[in-house]
Amino acid sequence: MSASASYEALSVETLPERLKGVAALASQVGADHAMWQVQEVGDGNLNLVFIVTGPEGKAVVKQALPYVRLVGDSWPLPLYRAFFEYHALTRQAARAPGSVPEIFYFDEVQALIVMEFLSPHLILRRKLIAGDRVDGLAEFLGKFCARTAFRGSELSMKSGDKKADVALFAGNVDIPAITEALVFTDPYFSAEMNHHTEGLDPVVKRLRSDVELKVKVQQALQRFVSNTETMVHGDLHSGSIMSTDRESRVIDPEFAQYGPMGFDIGMLCANFLMAYFSQPAHRGEDLADYQEWILGVIEEVCATFETEFRHLWKTKRTGILYPACLFEDQGHDSSPACDAVLAGIWRDAWAVCGIEMHRRCLSLAHNADFEDIADPAVRAPLEARNLLMGAELIHEADRLTDASAVCDIARDFNGKDVL
């Protein structure tokens, strides 16, 4: 493919001819492009995703589209998001080695990335709906969130490097704007593209009438847009994780920006809680056991995050924040400072968690956990539990002590008839 060629969306039919000259792709699947088999598998909201199979193996080709695929060309979207996804993946690979697919090739003009084909990995959300378990999932995710949060901040980075990175990712304007609207704003008024399950009107009215709740959500938005603590994945949910029975990888960081350290882990926990609340429609006799497994994952993710963050604090604190010259070099314990930083992280995380639980039921892009429940009469009461718990998390974010307390709240709402 010519580096000077203007952008053109790929198709199953055109990909082999257009990418035959990409040596990095040929090295993965085989040099004879006539032997390539191409399958389009993109089921997300934004991009084209192809699996290319040849005599030597498989690779994934991901290409951005100039619009939101979920909506169509009436919602244009810049192609530069592929540039930021590429740069986010390279940083995640350095900050949390082994956590993301290997990148083989990037073409900025064509807005495409050639990357490792993960097999037999499946989207984690589908595994949760099916009732599958993944060994080591919580440890992997807890360490990923802690390592990317810590190493992408001035707790670790040189100040100049951090500022340069913030400046780079500040160019990713339109994608974070989706988060600012769909996550933090649209659920709390009758936005044009909102939709919700029939029967939820009383709960929706209750949320939108709660002025204190909306103030706290906007405070969380203010921190999201103004706090550049670390590079966040920006869209870390169970659809952005691929797993086997014992291995996982994180994908799709095109929403990456510099933001609050608690953002990713808060969004992640929200999606596990939604999986938890949806389970009565997906499980039979093993319902209680599987729901408890999900809550156990949440608790272990958060405990692992704390443990890893504290370990990095003690061993890798090389940035300008909380330097050893103010603490250890003077014989002082820096643990109280770490405690304070973690308290701020968890405050942000639980607020984001509650907000994400709202947007996935009330805004544009809903979760399959609930959407796969065909009967609205079954779906609405489960979503109502999720929505009301989300409100409690937002209200109590700065008073919640740990993930065990959050899981206890989930158990309480899971036993309530709230509609």
PDB file of N, CA, C and O in Angstrom, residues 92-132:
ATOM      1  N   GLN A  92       0.978   0.984  26.792  1.00  0.00           N
ATOM      2  CA  GLN A  92       0.488  -0.096  27.656  1.00  0.00           C
ATOM      3  C   GLN A  92       1.430  -1.290  27.613  1.00  0.00           C
ATOM      4  O   GLN A  92       1.674  -1.933  28.646  1.00  0.00           O
ATOM      5  N   ALA A  93       1.969  -1.603  26.434  1.00  0.00           N
ATOM      6  CA  ALA A  93       2.904  -2.721  26.306  1.00  0.00           C
ATOM      7  C   ALA A  93       4.166  -2.477  27.134  1.00  0.00           C
ATOM      8  O   ALA A  93       4.735  -3.416  27.703  1.00  0.00           O
ATOM      9  N   ALA A  94       4.597  -1.213  27.220  1.00  0.00           N
ATOM     10  CA  ALA A  94       5.796  -0.886  27.992  1.00  0.00           C
ATOM     11  C   ALA A  94       5.510  -0.821  29.490  1.00  0.00           C
ATOM     12  O   ALA A  94       6.330  -1.235  30.306  1.00  0.00           O
ATOM     13  N   ARG A  95       4.332  -0.314  29.845  1.00  0.00           N
ATOM     14  CA  ARG A  95       4.009  -0.100  31.256  1.00  0.00           C
ATOM     15  C   ARG A  95       3.434  -1.346  31.921  1.00  0.00           C
ATOM     16  O   ARG A  95       3.559  -1.511  33.137  1.00  0.00           O
ATOM     17  N   ALA A  96       2.792  -2.207  31.144  1.00  0.00           N
ATOM     18  CA  ALA A  96       2.253  -3.467  31.668  1.00  0.00           C
ATOM     19  C   ALA A  96       2.555  -4.564  30.656  1.00  0.00           C
ATOM     20  O   ALA A  96       1.674  -4.996  29.913  1.00  0.00           O
ATOM     21  N   PRO A  97       3.825  -5.019  30.593  1.00  0.00           N
ATOM     22  CA  PRO A  97       4.242  -5.972  29.557  1.00  0.00           C
ATOM     23  C   PRO A  97       3.364  -7.222  29.513  1.00  0.00           C
ATOM     24  O   PRO A  97       2.971  -7.763  30.542  1.00  0.00           O
ATOM     25  N   GLY A  98       3.051  -7.643  28.286  1.00  0.00           N
ATOM     26  CA  GLY A  98       2.252  -8.846  28.089  1.00  0.00           C
ATOM     27  C   GLY A  98       0.767  -8.653  28.229  1.00  0.00           C
ATOM     28  O   GLY A  98       0.010  -9.625  28.170  1.00  0.00           O
ATOM     29  N   SER A  99       0.320  -7.413  28.366  1.00  0.00           N
ATOM     30  CA  SER A  99      -1.100  -7.175  28.650  1.00  0.00           C
ATOM     31  C   SER A  99      -1.939  -6.878  27.414  1.00  0.00           C
ATOM     32  O   SER A  99      -3.164  -6.935  27.465  1.00  0.00           O
ATOM     33  N   VAL A 100      -1.275  -6.538  26.284  1.00  0.00           N
ATOM     34  CA  VAL A 100      -2.002  -6.134  25.084  1.00  0.00           C
ATOM     35  C   VAL A 100      -1.486  -6.923  23.885  1.00  0.00           C
ATOM     36  O   VAL A 100      -0.393  -7.501  23.932  1.00  0.00           O
ATOM     37  N   PRO A 101      -2.245  -6.964  22.787  1.00  0.00           N
ATOM     38  CA  PRO A 101      -1.757  -7.669  21.593  1.00  0.00           C
ATOM     39  C   PRO A 101      -0.487  -7.021  21.046  1.00  0.00           C
ATOM     40  O   PRO A 101      -0.295  -5.806  21.152  1.00  0.00           O
ATOM     41  N   GLU A 102       0.366  -7.830  20.443  1.00  0.00           N
ATOM     42  CA  GLU A 102       1.572  -7.310  19.816  1.00  0.00           C
ATOM     43  C   GLU A 102       1.199  -6.555  18.543  1.00  0.00           C
ATOM     44  O   GLU A 102       0.344  -6.995  17.769  1.00  0.00           O
ATOM     45  N   ILE A 103       1.831  -5.403  18.332  1.00  0.00           N
ATOM     46  CA  ILE A 103       1.579  -4.584  17.148  1.00  0.00           C
ATOM     47  C   ILE A 103       2.661  -4.861  16.114  1.00  0.00           C
ATOM     48  O   ILE A 103       3.859  -4.783  16.408  1.00  0.00           O
ATOM     49  N   PHE A 104       2.230  -5.154  14.881  1.00  0.00           N
ATOM     50  CA  PHE A 104       3.172  -5.464  13.809  1.00  0.00           C
ATOM     51  C   PHE A 104       3.372  -4.305  12.838  1.00  0.00           C
ATOM     52  O   PHE A 104       4.436  -4.172  12.225  1.00  0.00           O
ATOM     53  N   TYR A 105       2.342  -3.450  12.691  1.00  0.00           N
ATOM     54  CA  TYR A 105       2.399  -2.430  11.637  1.00  0.00           C
ATOM     55  C   TYR A 105       1.333  -1.381  11.911  1.00  0.00           C
ATOM     56  O   TYR A 105       0.243  -1.691  12.408  1.00  0.00           O
ATOM     57  N   PHE A 106       1.669  -0.115  11.585  1.00  0.00           N
ATOM     58  CA  PHE A 106       0.701   0.969  11.710  1.00  0.00           C
ATOM     59  C   PHE A 106       0.802   1.868  10.490  1.00  0.00           C
ATOM     60  O   PHE A 106       1.898   2.260  10.082  1.00  0.00           O
ATOM     61  N   ASP A 107      -0.331   2.195   9.892  1.00  0.00           N
ATOM     62  CA  ASP A 107      -0.408   3.100   8.741  1.00  0.00           C
ATOM     63  C   ASP A 107      -1.313   4.258   9.147  1.00  0.00           C
ATOM     64  O   ASP A 107      -2.535   4.092   9.257  1.00  0.00           O
ATOM     65  N   GLU A 108      -0.711   5.425   9.372  1.00  0.00           N
ATOM     66  CA  GLU A 108      -1.493   6.564   9.864  1.00  0.00           C
ATOM     67  C   GLU A 108      -2.480   7.068   8.816  1.00  0.00           C
ATOM     68  O   GLU A 108      -3.623   7.407   9.143  1.00  0.00           O
ATOM     69  N   VAL A 109      -2.071   7.116   7.542  1.00  0.00           N
ATOM     70  CA  VAL A 109      -2.954   7.630   6.492  1.00  0.00           C
ATOM     71  C   VAL A 109      -4.182   6.752   6.340  1.00  0.00           C
ATOM     72  O   VAL A 109      -5.323   7.237   6.224  1.00  0.00           O
ATOM     73  N   GLN A 110      -3.974   5.427   6.343  1.00  0.00           N
ATOM     74  CA  GLN A 110      -5.091   4.503   6.187  1.00  0.00           C
ATOM     75  C   GLN A 110      -5.779   4.190   7.526  1.00  0.00           C
ATOM     76  O   GLN A 110      -6.748   3.433   7.551  1.00  0.00           O
ATOM     77  N   ALA A 111      -5.273   4.760   8.595  1.00  0.00           N
ATOM     78  CA  ALA A 111      -5.874   4.594   9.933  1.00  0.00           C
ATOM     79  C   ALA A 111      -6.040   3.122  10.276  1.00  0.00           C
ATOM     80  O   ALA A 111      -7.087   2.697  10.772  1.00  0.00           O
ATOM     81  N   LEU A 112      -4.987   2.344  10.023  1.00  0.00           N
ATOM     82  CA  LEU A 112      -5.093   0.906  10.282  1.00  0.00           C
ATOM     83  C   LEU A 112      -3.903   0.398  11.086  1.00  0.00           C
ATOM     84  O   LEU A 112      -2.791   0.919  11.000  1.00  0.00           O
ATOM     85  N   ILE A 113      -4.186  -0.631  11.854  1.00  0.00           N
ATOM     86  CA  ILE A 113      -3.184  -1.301  12.679  1.00  0.00           C
ATOM     87  C   ILE A 113      -3.234  -2.787  12.363  1.00  0.00           C
ATOM     88  O   ILE A 113      -4.320  -3.383  12.324  1.00  0.00           O
ATOM     89  N   VAL A 114      -2.072  -3.382  12.135  1.00  0.00           N
ATOM     90  CA  VAL A 114      -1.961  -4.838  12.003  1.00  0.00           C
ATOM     91  C   VAL A 114      -1.422  -5.354  13.325  1.00  0.00           C
ATOM     92  O   VAL A 114      -0.374  -4.898  13.800  1.00  0.00           O
ATOM     93  N   MET A 115      -2.142  -6.285  13.917  1.00  0.00           N
ATOM     94  CA  MET A 115      -1.761  -6.741  15.248  1.00  0.00           C
ATOM     95  C   MET A 115      -1.941  -8.242  15.396  1.00  0.00           C
ATOM     96  O   MET A 115      -2.503  -8.925  14.527  1.00  0.00           O
ATOM     97  N   GLU A 116      -1.486  -8.723  16.515  1.00  0.00           N
ATOM     98  CA  GLU A 116      -1.535 -10.143  16.861  1.00  0.00           C
ATOM     99  C   GLU A 116      -2.968 -10.666  16.865  1.00  0.00           C
ATOM    100  O   GLU A 116      -3.876 -10.020  17.400  1.00  0.00           O
ATOM    101  N   PHE A 117      -3.169 -11.833  16.293  1.00  0.00           N
ATOM    102  CA  PHE A 117      -4.453 -12.526  16.382  1.00  0.00           C
ATOM    103  C   PHE A 117      -4.461 -13.348  17.659  1.00  0.00           C
ATOM    104  O   PHE A 117      -3.600 -14.196  17.879  1.00  0.00           O
ATOM    105  N   LEU A 118      -5.409 -13.055  18.516  1.00  0.00           N
ATOM    106  CA  LEU A 118      -5.509 -13.747  19.800  1.00  0.00           C
ATOM    107  C   LEU A 118      -6.415 -14.963  19.668  1.00  0.00           C
ATOM    108  O   LEU A 118      -7.584 -14.842  19.295  1.00  0.00           O
ATOM    109  N   SER A 119      -5.885 -16.120  19.966  1.00  0.00           N
ATOM    110  CA  SER A 119      -6.658 -17.360  19.876  1.00  0.00           C
ATOM    111  C   SER A 119      -6.124 -18.361  20.891  1.00  0.00           C
ATOM    112  O   SER A 119      -4.903 -18.477  21.069  1.00  0.00           O
ATOM    113  N   PRO A 120      -7.015 -19.041  21.605  1.00  0.00           N
ATOM    114  CA  PRO A 120      -8.479 -19.099  21.454  1.00  0.00           C
ATOM    115  C   PRO A 120      -9.227 -18.095  22.326  1.00  0.00           C
ATOM    116  O   PRO A 120     -10.270 -18.406  22.888  1.00  0.00           O
ATOM    117  N   HIS A 121      -8.723 -16.897  22.450  1.00  0.00           N
ATOM    118  CA  HIS A 121      -9.346 -15.874  23.270  1.00  0.00           C
ATOM    119  C   HIS A 121     -10.736 -15.501  22.736  1.00  0.00           C
ATOM    120  O   HIS A 121     -10.959 -15.465  21.527  1.00  0.00           O
ATOM    121  N   LEU A 122     -11.621 -15.199  23.654  1.00  0.00           N
ATOM    122  CA  LEU A 122     -12.958 -14.705  23.337  1.00  0.00           C
ATOM    123  C   LEU A 122     -13.200 -13.425  24.115  1.00  0.00           C
ATOM    124  O   LEU A 122     -12.574 -13.174  25.144  1.00  0.00           O
ATOM    125  N   ILE A 123     -14.132 -12.610  23.629  1.00  0.00           N
ATOM    126  CA  ILE A 123     -14.501 -11.396  24.354  1.00  0.00           C
ATOM    127  C   ILE A 123     -15.011 -11.786  25.738  1.00  0.00           C
ATOM    128  O   ILE A 123     -15.888 -12.643  25.880  1.00  0.00           O
ATOM    129  N   LEU A 124     -14.465 -11.161  26.763  1.00  0.00           N
ATOM    130  CA  LEU A 124     -14.812 -11.520  28.134  1.00  0.00           C
ATOM    131  C   LEU A 124     -16.298 -11.356  28.414  1.00  0.00           C
ATOM    132  O   LEU A 124     -16.888 -12.179  29.122  1.00  0.00           O
ATOM    133  N   ARG A 125     -16.920 -10.334  27.879  1.00  0.00           N
ATOM    134  CA  ARG A 125     -18.349 -10.144  28.144  1.00  0.00           C
ATOM    135  C   ARG A 125     -19.152 -11.374  27.743  1.00  0.00           C
ATOM    136  O   ARG A 125     -20.078 -11.795  28.432  1.00  0.00           O
ATOM    137  N   ARG A 126     -18.782 -11.961  26.601  1.00  0.00           N
ATOM    138  CA  ARG A 126     -19.496 -13.158  26.132  1.00  0.00           C
ATOM    139  C   ARG A 126     -19.250 -14.331  27.073  1.00  0.00           C
ATOM    140  O   ARG A 126     -20.143 -15.160  27.297  1.00  0.00           O
ATOM    141  N   LYS A 127     -18.068 -14.413  27.607  1.00  0.00           N
ATOM    142  CA  LYS A 127     -17.768 -15.492  28.539  1.00  0.00           C
ATOM    143  C   LYS A 127     -18.569 -15.312  29.838  1.00  0.00           C
ATOM    144  O   LYS A 127     -19.037 -16.293  30.429  1.00  0.00           O
ATOM    145  N   LEU A 128     -18.734 -14.075  30.279  1.00  0.00           N
ATOM    146  CA  LEU A 128     -19.511 -13.830  31.496  1.00  0.00           C
ATOM    147  C   LEU A 128     -20.988 -14.142  31.278  1.00  0.00           C
ATOM    148  O   LEU A 128     -21.657 -14.701  32.156  1.00  0.00           O
ATOM    149  N   ILE A 129     -21.505 -13.793  30.124  1.00  0.00           N
ATOM    150  CA  ILE A 129     -22.902 -14.115  29.816  1.00  0.00           C
ATOM    151  C   ILE A 129     -23.096 -15.624  29.765  1.00  0.00           C
ATOM    152  O   ILE A 129     -24.121 -16.155  30.207  1.00  0.00           O
ATOM    153  N   ALA A 130     -22.084 -16.330  29.249  1.00  0.00           N
ATOM    154  CA  ALA A 130     -22.172 -17.790  29.134  1.00  0.00           C
ATOM    155  C   ALA A 130     -21.901 -18.508  30.444  1.00  0.00           C
ATOM    156  O   ALA A 130     -22.096 -19.723  30.544  1.00  0.00           O
ATOM    157  N   GLY A 131     -21.429 -17.788  31.461  1.00  0.00           N
ATOM    158  CA  GLY A 131     -21.147 -18.422  32.747  1.00  0.00           C
ATOM    159  C   GLY A 131     -19.785 -19.058  32.845  1.00  0.00           C
ATOM    160  O   GLY A 131     -19.551 -19.918  33.701  1.00  0.00           O
ATOM    161  N   ASP A 132     -18.851 -18.627  31.975  1.00  0.00           N
ATOM    162  CA  ASP A 132     -17.492 -19.168  32.007  1.00  0.00           C
ATOM    163  C   ASP A 132     -16.659 -18.465  33.088  1.00  0.00           C
ATOM    164  O   ASP A 132     -16.909 -17.320  33.432  1.00  0.00           O
TER     165      ASP A 132
END
